[in-house]
Amino acid sequence: MVEAGLFDGVDAAMMFHPADRTVVDWGSLAISEVEIEFFGKAAHASGSPEKGVNALDAVIQTFNGMNALRQHIKDGARIHGIITDGGAKPNIVPEHAAANFYVRAKENAYRDELLEKLRRCAEGAALASGARLEFKLVGHSYKAMKPNRVLGGAFVENLRSVGWELNPPEPDGGMGSTDMGDVSQVVPSIHAYLQICDEGIAGHSREFAQASISERGQGAMLAAAKALAMTAIDVLSDPEMRERMWEEFRAS
């Protein structure tokens, strides 16, 4: 939508997400998704293993390289992945193996730097194993969130007027990623979080899923909808607020 210019002429963009805390300017991490494939050579794993090239070994070596890399990356950055193909049968040297990774960072440029570091881990694994590497970005990369404090301040006041208070996490608390980060680069934006469960319950857990369909979860959704609508009225009816909002956006 951003690339298609659908936010041209828009004054502000707002959304909310459920969480274990209530906070307005939590931010988000820039993210890219990577698909890594290795192509080896099949052989009998017991009868003639020396004739094979093990693509799964290359995937495992990539993970080992990535795990060694972690101690040398900035706080808040994340690299995590899964093996999506590890071979067909234990008695066949895997001729194909694949993994899927997310690379995240607080800064867009550092996310790109980490992508290259991950690429080098995979290239080293290919060299060591003899497998051929294909390394490609998939999906859409998202930029880091740029919260607008003026817009966020209005939302906080409106949220309080419907009976909610903030309880933000620690400054070094973990963050996720969102396409709202891209939106925040072109228009003043906020991505608020409202608490739907006890503190410490992890997002994407089964407990969090249950909280999202609970009475408490519905209450958070309704409160967020009210506060967002009230903030939209503020934006539409207050030219001075719009000016301050855009001044901050242009300066950030």
CSV table of C-alpha atoms in Angstrom, one decimal, residues 77-211:
chain,number,residue,atom,x,y,z
A,77,ALA,CA,18.8,-7.5,17.2
A,78,ARG,CA,17.4,-11.0,16.5
A,79,ILE,CA,18.2,-13.8,14.0
A,80,HIS,CA,16.1,-16.9,14.3
A,81,GLY,CA,15.1,-19.7,11.9
A,82,ILE,CA,13.6,-23.1,11.3
A,83,ILE,CA,14.6,-26.0,9.1
A,84,THR,CA,11.9,-26.5,6.5
A,85,ASP,CA,13.4,-29.4,4.7
A,86,GLY,CA,15.9,-31.8,6.2
A,87,GLY,CA,15.8,-34.7,3.7
A,88,ALA,CA,13.6,-37.7,2.9
A,89,LYS,CA,14.9,-40.8,4.8
A,90,PRO,CA,17.8,-41.4,7.2
A,91,ASN,CA,19.4,-43.9,4.7
A,92,ILE,CA,19.6,-41.3,1.9
A,93,VAL,CA,22.2,-38.5,2.0
A,94,PRO,CA,20.0,-35.4,1.7
A,95,GLU,CA,20.3,-33.9,-1.8
A,96,HIS,CA,18.2,-30.9,-0.8
A,97,ALA,CA,17.7,-29.0,2.5
A,98,ALA,CA,16.3,-25.7,3.3
A,99,ALA,CA,15.8,-23.2,6.2
A,100,ASN,CA,13.7,-20.1,6.7
A,101,PHE,CA,15.1,-17.2,8.8
A,102,TYR,CA,13.9,-13.8,10.2
A,103,VAL,CA,16.5,-11.1,10.6
A,104,ARG,CA,15.5,-8.2,12.9
A,105,ALA,CA,17.2,-5.0,14.2
A,106,LYS,CA,16.2,-1.7,15.7
A,107,GLU,CA,17.8,0.2,12.8
A,108,ASN,CA,17.0,-0.5,9.1
A,109,ALA,CA,20.7,-0.3,8.1
A,110,TYR,CA,21.8,-2.7,10.8
A,111,ARG,CA,19.2,-5.2,9.7
A,112,ASP,CA,20.8,-5.1,6.2
A,113,GLU,CA,24.2,-5.6,7.8
A,114,LEU,CA,23.0,-8.7,9.6
A,115,LEU,CA,21.5,-10.1,6.4
A,116,GLU,CA,25.0,-10.0,4.9
A,117,LYS,CA,26.5,-11.7,7.9
A,118,LEU,CA,23.9,-14.5,7.7
A,119,ARG,CA,24.7,-14.8,4.0
A,120,ARG,CA,28.4,-15.3,4.8
A,121,CYS,CA,27.5,-18.0,7.3
A,122,ALA,CA,25.6,-19.8,4.6
A,123,GLU,CA,28.4,-19.3,2.0
A,124,GLY,CA,30.9,-20.8,4.5
A,125,ALA,CA,28.6,-23.8,5.0
A,126,ALA,CA,28.3,-24.3,1.3
A,127,LEU,CA,32.1,-24.2,0.9
A,128,ALA,CA,32.6,-26.6,3.7
A,129,SER,CA,30.0,-29.1,2.6
A,130,GLY,CA,30.3,-28.9,-1.2
A,131,ALA,CA,26.6,-28.1,-1.5
A,132,ARG,CA,25.3,-25.4,-3.8
A,133,LEU,CA,23.7,-22.4,-2.1
A,134,GLU,CA,20.6,-20.4,-3.0
A,135,PHE,CA,20.0,-17.4,-0.7
A,136,LYS,CA,17.0,-15.2,-1.3
A,137,LEU,CA,14.8,-12.7,0.4
A,138,VAL,CA,11.2,-13.7,0.4
A,139,GLY,CA,8.0,-11.8,1.3
A,140,HIS,CA,8.3,-8.1,2.1
A,141,SER,CA,10.9,-6.5,4.4
A,142,TYR,CA,9.5,-4.1,7.0
A,143,LYS,CA,11.2,-1.0,8.3
A,144,ALA,CA,11.5,-0.1,12.0
A,145,MET,CA,8.5,1.7,13.6
A,146,LYS,CA,8.9,5.5,13.9
A,147,PRO,CA,6.2,6.4,16.6
A,148,ASN,CA,4.8,9.9,16.5
A,149,ARG,CA,4.9,11.4,20.0
A,150,VAL,CA,2.3,14.1,19.3
A,151,LEU,CA,-0.2,11.6,17.9
A,152,GLY,CA,0.7,9.2,20.7
A,153,GLY,CA,0.1,11.8,23.4
A,154,ALA,CA,-3.4,12.5,22.1
A,155,PHE,CA,-4.1,8.8,22.1
A,156,VAL,CA,-2.9,8.4,25.7
A,157,GLU,CA,-5.3,11.1,26.9
A,158,ASN,CA,-8.2,9.6,25.1
A,159,LEU,CA,-7.3,6.1,26.4
A,160,ARG,CA,-7.3,7.5,29.9
A,161,SER,CA,-10.7,9.1,29.4
A,162,VAL,CA,-12.1,5.6,28.8
A,163,GLY,CA,-10.5,4.2,31.9
A,164,TRP,CA,-7.1,2.9,30.9
A,165,GLU,CA,-3.6,3.7,32.1
A,166,LEU,CA,-0.2,2.8,30.7
A,167,ASN,CA,2.0,0.2,32.2
A,168,PRO,CA,5.0,0.1,29.8
A,169,PRO,CA,7.6,-2.7,29.8
A,170,GLU,CA,11.2,-2.2,30.7
A,171,PRO,CA,13.2,-0.1,28.3
A,172,ASP,CA,15.1,-3.1,27.0
A,173,GLY,CA,12.0,-5.2,26.5
A,174,GLY,CA,11.8,-7.3,23.4
A,175,MET,CA,9.9,-6.1,20.3
A,176,GLY,CA,8.3,-7.6,17.3
A,177,SER,CA,8.0,-6.4,13.8
A,178,THR,CA,5.1,-5.0,11.7
A,179,ASP,CA,4.2,-3.6,8.3
A,180,MET,CA,3.1,-0.5,10.3
A,181,GLY,CA,6.8,0.3,10.4
A,182,ASP,CA,6.7,1.0,6.7
A,183,VAL,CA,3.6,3.2,7.1
A,184,SER,CA,5.3,5.2,9.8
A,185,GLN,CA,8.1,6.2,7.4
A,186,VAL,CA,5.6,8.1,5.1
A,187,VAL,CA,2.9,9.5,7.5
A,188,PRO,CA,2.7,10.3,11.3
A,189,SER,CA,1.8,7.0,12.9
A,190,ILE,CA,1.3,5.1,16.2
A,191,HIS,CA,1.1,1.4,16.9
A,192,ALA,CA,-0.4,1.1,20.4
A,193,TYR,CA,-0.5,-2.0,22.5
A,194,LEU,CA,-3.3,-2.8,25.1
A,195,GLN,CA,-3.0,-5.3,27.8
A,196,ILE,CA,-5.3,-8.4,27.5
A,197,CYS,CA,-3.5,-10.8,29.9
A,198,ASP,CA,-1.2,-11.0,32.9
A,199,GLU,CA,2.2,-9.5,32.5
A,200,GLY,CA,4.8,-12.0,31.3
A,201,ILE,CA,2.5,-14.1,29.1
A,202,ALA,CA,4.3,-14.4,25.8
A,203,GLY,CA,2.7,-13.3,22.5
A,204,HIS,CA,1.8,-16.1,20.1
A,205,SER,CA,1.6,-18.6,23.1
A,206,ARG,CA,-1.5,-20.7,23.7
A,207,GLU,CA,-2.3,-18.6,26.8
A,208,PHE,CA,-2.2,-15.4,24.8
A,209,ALA,CA,-4.5,-16.9,22.1
A,210,GLN,CA,-7.0,-17.7,24.8
A,211,ALA,CA,-6.7,-14.2,26.3
